Amino acid sequence: MTIFATGVGVPHNGGMTEAVIHKRDYEGELKRAGVRLTRPRRVIVGLLTQTEDHPDALEIFRRASAIDPSISLSTVYRTMKLLEGLGAIHRHAFEGGPSRFEQAGGDHHDHLIDLDTGDVIEFKSERIEALQAEIAERLGYDIVHHRLELYGRKRG
Amino acid sequence: MTIFATGVGVPHNGGMTEAVIHKRDYEGELKRAGVRLTRPRRVIVGLLTQTEDHPDALEIFRRASAIDPSISLSTVYRTMKLLEGLGAIHRHAFEGGPSRFEQAGGDHHDHLIDLDTGDVIEFKSERIEALQAEIAERLGYDIVHHRLELYGRKRG
DNA sequence: ATGCAGTTGCAAATCATTTGCAAGAAGAGG
DNA sequence: CCTCTTCTTGCAAATGATTTGCAACTGCAT
Ligand SMILES: [Mn+2]
Ligand SMILES: [Mn+2]
Ligand SMILES: [Zn+2]
Ligand SMILES: [Zn+2]
């Protein structure tokens, strides 16, 4: 089992504002998709590139507003839906909350949600993935995608 | 791996209106919980007892209305929330739809959702359950509950 | 630089679910 | 069986997240 990242927006360093975290070429993807590269879109994808956590639309709106106050929440929603359609980001609907997003492209992984803090911990189990495939196989289905979420609290 | 039931509300027999499917004593649980046994509640839990599928609030409302037309959708929502709190039913928020419910008490199982038909197929894998526990263990967490949903389409 | 289809911000609309409130029934006690 | 109190209900209005209509605006191909 592999642990990918932990925490919600907590930088993995000592607080240094270190930039350039991921490799996704959002602008290229938008261009390829034949849509216009507008200011709001640049701001949003620019910020997603630096994003390590799983922010919801409102949080993305806040972060985008800090860069360009004229951006609207509607546009954030529209852009997230657009990027989701392009497969550039993933949308997670964790229980009891609004959708949260993360950039696609990294290795597939599932999530453990800390019920006390809301923190999202990523993990991956090849064994579980394989078992899921096996189950679908037995049931005569092709899996299009799946959702595995563990909800728990720190042992102690 | 075990398959529990398949289909959405499709009777497993030839269409005979066979009654008494499950064993849950909802009325006793309500009594024990110290709440009143009202007509709407009797109707709803009575119908849940006969329920093998995973209906949403509106569908439960329709079924209840057929028995007592005076029941309101609000009461269905309130009752489902009450039963959920008592642990008498489980709520599932499958992607892109309203909450769907099923009686609690049967063995734990997870679901495969047919993307074409919306059918819900139940299955259970001890191996996956064990792996989940193992993962939480490694991460230092106690799992309170989890969600495993496979979304796919019939192979062919 | 020009023109126009694609985009945006804003407000209003949706959808599922919840809630305020006045009227209506459980059911404990008599 | 009758009362009284409290819990529930039905209805309508409120919520919260997300979507959408529309007129103003702006990429960007020509
Ligand atoms: Mn993730
Ligand atoms: Mn089920
Ligand atoms: Zn997975
Ligand atoms: Zn399970």
Short mmCIF file of N, CA, C and O in Angstrom, two decimals, chain B residues 80-130:
data_model
loop_
_atom_site.label_atom_id
_atom_site.label_comp_id
_atom_site.label_asym_id
_atom_site.label_seq_id
_atom_site.Cartn_x
_atom_site.Cartn_y
_atom_site.Cartn_z
N MET B 80 -36.94 9.01 7.23
CA MET B 80 -35.71 8.35 6.80
C MET B 80 -34.54 8.84 7.65
O MET B 80 -33.66 8.07 8.03
N LYS B 81 -34.56 10.10 7.97
CA LYS B 81 -33.46 10.63 8.78
C LYS B 81 -33.52 10.06 10.20
O LYS B 81 -32.48 9.72 10.80
N LEU B 82 -34.72 9.91 10.68
CA LEU B 82 -34.90 9.32 12.00
C LEU B 82 -34.39 7.87 12.03
O LEU B 82 -33.60 7.49 12.90
N LEU B 83 -34.82 7.10 11.05
CA LEU B 83 -34.41 5.69 10.98
C LEU B 83 -32.91 5.57 10.78
O LEU B 83 -32.26 4.67 11.31
N GLU B 84 -32.37 6.49 10.02
CA GLU B 84 -30.93 6.48 9.78
C GLU B 84 -30.21 6.70 11.12
O GLU B 84 -29.25 6.02 11.45
N GLY B 85 -30.73 7.65 11.89
CA GLY B 85 -30.14 7.94 13.19
C GLY B 85 -30.21 6.73 14.13
O GLY B 85 -29.31 6.51 14.93
N LEU B 86 -31.26 5.98 13.99
CA LEU B 86 -31.42 4.78 14.83
C LEU B 86 -30.58 3.63 14.29
O LEU B 86 -30.50 2.57 14.91
N GLY B 87 -30.01 3.82 13.13
CA GLY B 87 -29.21 2.75 12.54
C GLY B 87 -30.08 1.68 11.91
O GLY B 87 -29.62 0.58 11.61
N ALA B 88 -31.36 2.01 11.70
CA ALA B 88 -32.28 1.03 11.13
C ALA B 88 -32.21 0.95 9.62
O ALA B 88 -32.61 -0.04 9.01
N ILE B 89 -31.71 1.99 9.01
CA ILE B 89 -31.54 1.98 7.55
C ILE B 89 -30.19 2.59 7.20
O ILE B 89 -29.57 3.26 8.02
N HIS B 90 -29.78 2.33 5.98
CA HIS B 90 -28.54 2.92 5.49
C HIS B 90 -28.89 3.85 4.34
O HIS B 90 -29.80 3.58 3.57
N ARG B 91 -28.17 4.95 4.28
CA ARG B 91 -28.35 5.90 3.21
C ARG B 91 -27.17 5.80 2.25
O ARG B 91 -26.02 5.77 2.69
N HIS B 92 -27.45 5.73 0.97
CA HIS B 92 -26.37 5.70 -0.02
C HIS B 92 -26.49 6.90 -0.94
O HIS B 92 -27.57 7.19 -1.44
N ALA B 93 -25.39 7.57 -1.15
CA ALA B 93 -25.40 8.72 -2.07
C ALA B 93 -24.61 8.31 -3.30
O ALA B 93 -23.46 8.70 -3.46
N PHE B 94 -25.23 7.52 -4.14
CA PHE B 94 -24.54 7.12 -5.36
C PHE B 94 -24.37 8.34 -6.24
O PHE B 94 -25.15 9.30 -6.15
N GLU B 95 -23.36 8.33 -7.06
CA GLU B 95 -23.04 9.54 -7.81
C GLU B 95 -24.14 10.03 -8.73
O GLU B 95 -24.82 9.27 -9.41
N GLY B 96 -24.31 11.34 -8.71
CA GLY B 96 -25.25 11.96 -9.61
C GLY B 96 -26.71 11.66 -9.37
O GLY B 96 -27.51 11.66 -10.28
N GLY B 97 -27.07 11.39 -8.14
CA GLY B 97 -28.48 11.15 -7.86
C GLY B 97 -28.81 11.46 -6.43
O GLY B 97 -27.92 11.75 -5.63
N PRO B 98 -30.09 11.41 -6.09
CA PRO B 98 -30.51 11.68 -4.71
C PRO B 98 -30.14 10.48 -3.83
O PRO B 98 -29.79 9.42 -4.35
N SER B 99 -30.21 10.64 -2.53
CA SER B 99 -29.91 9.54 -1.61
C SER B 99 -30.86 8.38 -1.85
O SER B 99 -32.03 8.58 -2.15
N ARG B 100 -30.34 7.21 -1.68
CA ARG B 100 -31.17 6.01 -1.81
C ARG B 100 -31.00 5.23 -0.52
O ARG B 100 -29.97 5.28 0.12
N PHE B 101 -32.05 4.51 -0.14
CA PHE B 101 -32.04 3.84 1.15
C PHE B 101 -32.23 2.34 1.08
O PHE B 101 -32.77 1.81 0.10
N GLU B 102 -31.81 1.68 2.13
CA GLU B 102 -32.08 0.24 2.26
C GLU B 102 -32.07 -0.07 3.74
O GLU B 102 -31.47 0.63 4.54
N GLN B 103 -32.76 -1.11 4.12
CA GLN B 103 -32.81 -1.47 5.52
C GLN B 103 -31.44 -1.94 5.98
O GLN B 103 -30.70 -2.57 5.23
N ALA B 104 -31.11 -1.61 7.19
CA ALA B 104 -29.85 -2.06 7.75
C ALA B 104 -30.11 -3.45 8.33
O ALA B 104 -31.21 -3.94 8.29
N GLY B 105 -29.10 -4.07 8.82
CA GLY B 105 -29.32 -5.34 9.49
C GLY B 105 -28.86 -6.53 8.70
O GLY B 105 -28.40 -7.51 9.27
N GLY B 106 -28.96 -6.47 7.39
CA GLY B 106 -28.43 -7.58 6.61
C GLY B 106 -26.91 -7.55 6.73
O GLY B 106 -26.37 -6.65 7.37
N ASP B 107 -26.23 -8.51 6.14
CA ASP B 107 -24.78 -8.48 6.19
C ASP B 107 -24.28 -7.25 5.46
O ASP B 107 -24.91 -6.80 4.50
N HIS B 108 -23.14 -6.74 5.88
CA HIS B 108 -22.55 -5.60 5.18
C HIS B 108 -22.21 -6.02 3.76
O HIS B 108 -21.81 -7.15 3.51
N HIS B 109 -22.37 -5.10 2.86
CA HIS B 109 -22.03 -5.37 1.47
C HIS B 109 -21.77 -4.05 0.77
O HIS B 109 -22.08 -2.99 1.28
N ASP B 110 -21.19 -4.13 -0.41
CA ASP B 110 -20.93 -2.93 -1.18
C ASP B 110 -21.73 -3.03 -2.47
O ASP B 110 -22.45 -4.00 -2.67
N HIS B 111 -21.62 -2.02 -3.32
CA HIS B 111 -22.49 -1.98 -4.50
C HIS B 111 -21.79 -1.75 -5.83
O HIS B 111 -20.78 -1.04 -5.89
N LEU B 112 -22.38 -2.35 -6.85
CA LEU B 112 -21.94 -2.08 -8.20
C LEU B 112 -23.15 -1.47 -8.88
O LEU B 112 -24.24 -2.03 -8.83
N ILE B 113 -22.96 -0.28 -9.47
CA ILE B 113 -24.07 0.41 -10.11
C ILE B 113 -23.94 0.29 -11.63
O ILE B 113 -22.91 0.64 -12.20
N ASP B 114 -24.98 -0.20 -12.24
CA ASP B 114 -25.01 -0.33 -13.69
C ASP B 114 -25.28 1.05 -14.27
O ASP B 114 -26.36 1.61 -14.10
N LEU B 115 -24.29 1.60 -14.96
CA LEU B 115 -24.41 2.96 -15.49
C LEU B 115 -25.50 3.11 -16.55
O LEU B 115 -26.02 4.20 -16.77
N ASP B 116 -25.85 2.01 -17.20
CA ASP B 116 -26.87 2.10 -18.24
C ASP B 116 -28.28 2.02 -17.68
O ASP B 116 -29.17 2.75 -18.09
N THR B 117 -28.48 1.13 -16.75
CA THR B 117 -29.83 0.90 -16.23
C THR B 117 -30.08 1.52 -14.86
O THR B 117 -31.22 1.69 -14.45
N GLY B 118 -29.01 1.82 -14.13
CA GLY B 118 -29.18 2.35 -12.79
C GLY B 118 -29.34 1.23 -11.77
O GLY B 118 -29.44 1.47 -10.57
N ASP B 119 -29.38 0.00 -12.24
CA ASP B 119 -29.50 -1.15 -11.34
C ASP B 119 -28.38 -1.16 -10.32
O ASP B 119 -27.25 -0.77 -10.61
N VAL B 120 -28.71 -1.64 -9.15
CA VAL B 120 -27.72 -1.74 -8.09
C VAL B 120 -27.50 -3.22 -7.77
O VAL B 120 -28.45 -3.94 -7.48
N ILE B 121 -26.27 -3.64 -7.86
CA ILE B 121 -25.95 -5.03 -7.57
C ILE B 121 -25.11 -5.07 -6.31
O ILE B 121 -24.17 -4.32 -6.16
N GLU B 122 -25.50 -5.93 -5.39
CA GLU B 122 -24.78 -6.00 -4.12
C GLU B 122 -23.74 -7.11 -4.16
O GLU B 122 -23.96 -8.15 -4.76
N PHE B 123 -22.64 -6.87 -3.52
CA PHE B 123 -21.61 -7.91 -3.44
C PHE B 123 -20.83 -7.70 -2.16
O PHE B 123 -20.94 -6.67 -1.50
N LYS B 124 -20.07 -8.68 -1.84
CA LYS B 124 -19.24 -8.53 -0.65
C LYS B 124 -17.95 -9.29 -0.81
O LYS B 124 -17.94 -10.42 -1.28
N SER B 125 -16.87 -8.68 -0.42
CA SER B 125 -15.57 -9.33 -0.49
C SER B 125 -14.87 -9.20 0.86
O SER B 125 -14.49 -8.11 1.26
N GLU B 126 -14.73 -10.33 1.51
CA GLU B 126 -14.04 -10.34 2.81
C GLU B 126 -12.62 -9.82 2.63
O GLU B 126 -12.08 -9.13 3.48
N ARG B 127 -12.04 -10.20 1.50
CA ARG B 127 -10.66 -9.80 1.23
C ARG B 127 -10.53 -8.29 1.18
O ARG B 127 -9.62 -7.71 1.75
N ILE B 128 -11.46 -7.65 0.47
CA ILE B 128 -11.38 -6.19 0.38
C ILE B 128 -11.61 -5.56 1.74
O ILE B 128 -10.91 -4.62 2.13
N GLU B 129 -12.57 -6.09 2.47
CA GLU B 129 -12.84 -5.54 3.81
C GLU B 129 -11.58 -5.63 4.67
O GLU B 129 -11.21 -4.68 5.37
N ALA B 130 -10.92 -6.77 4.58
CA ALA B 130 -9.71 -6.97 5.38
C ALA B 130 -8.61 -5.99 4.95
O ALA B 130 -7.90 -5.42 5.79
#
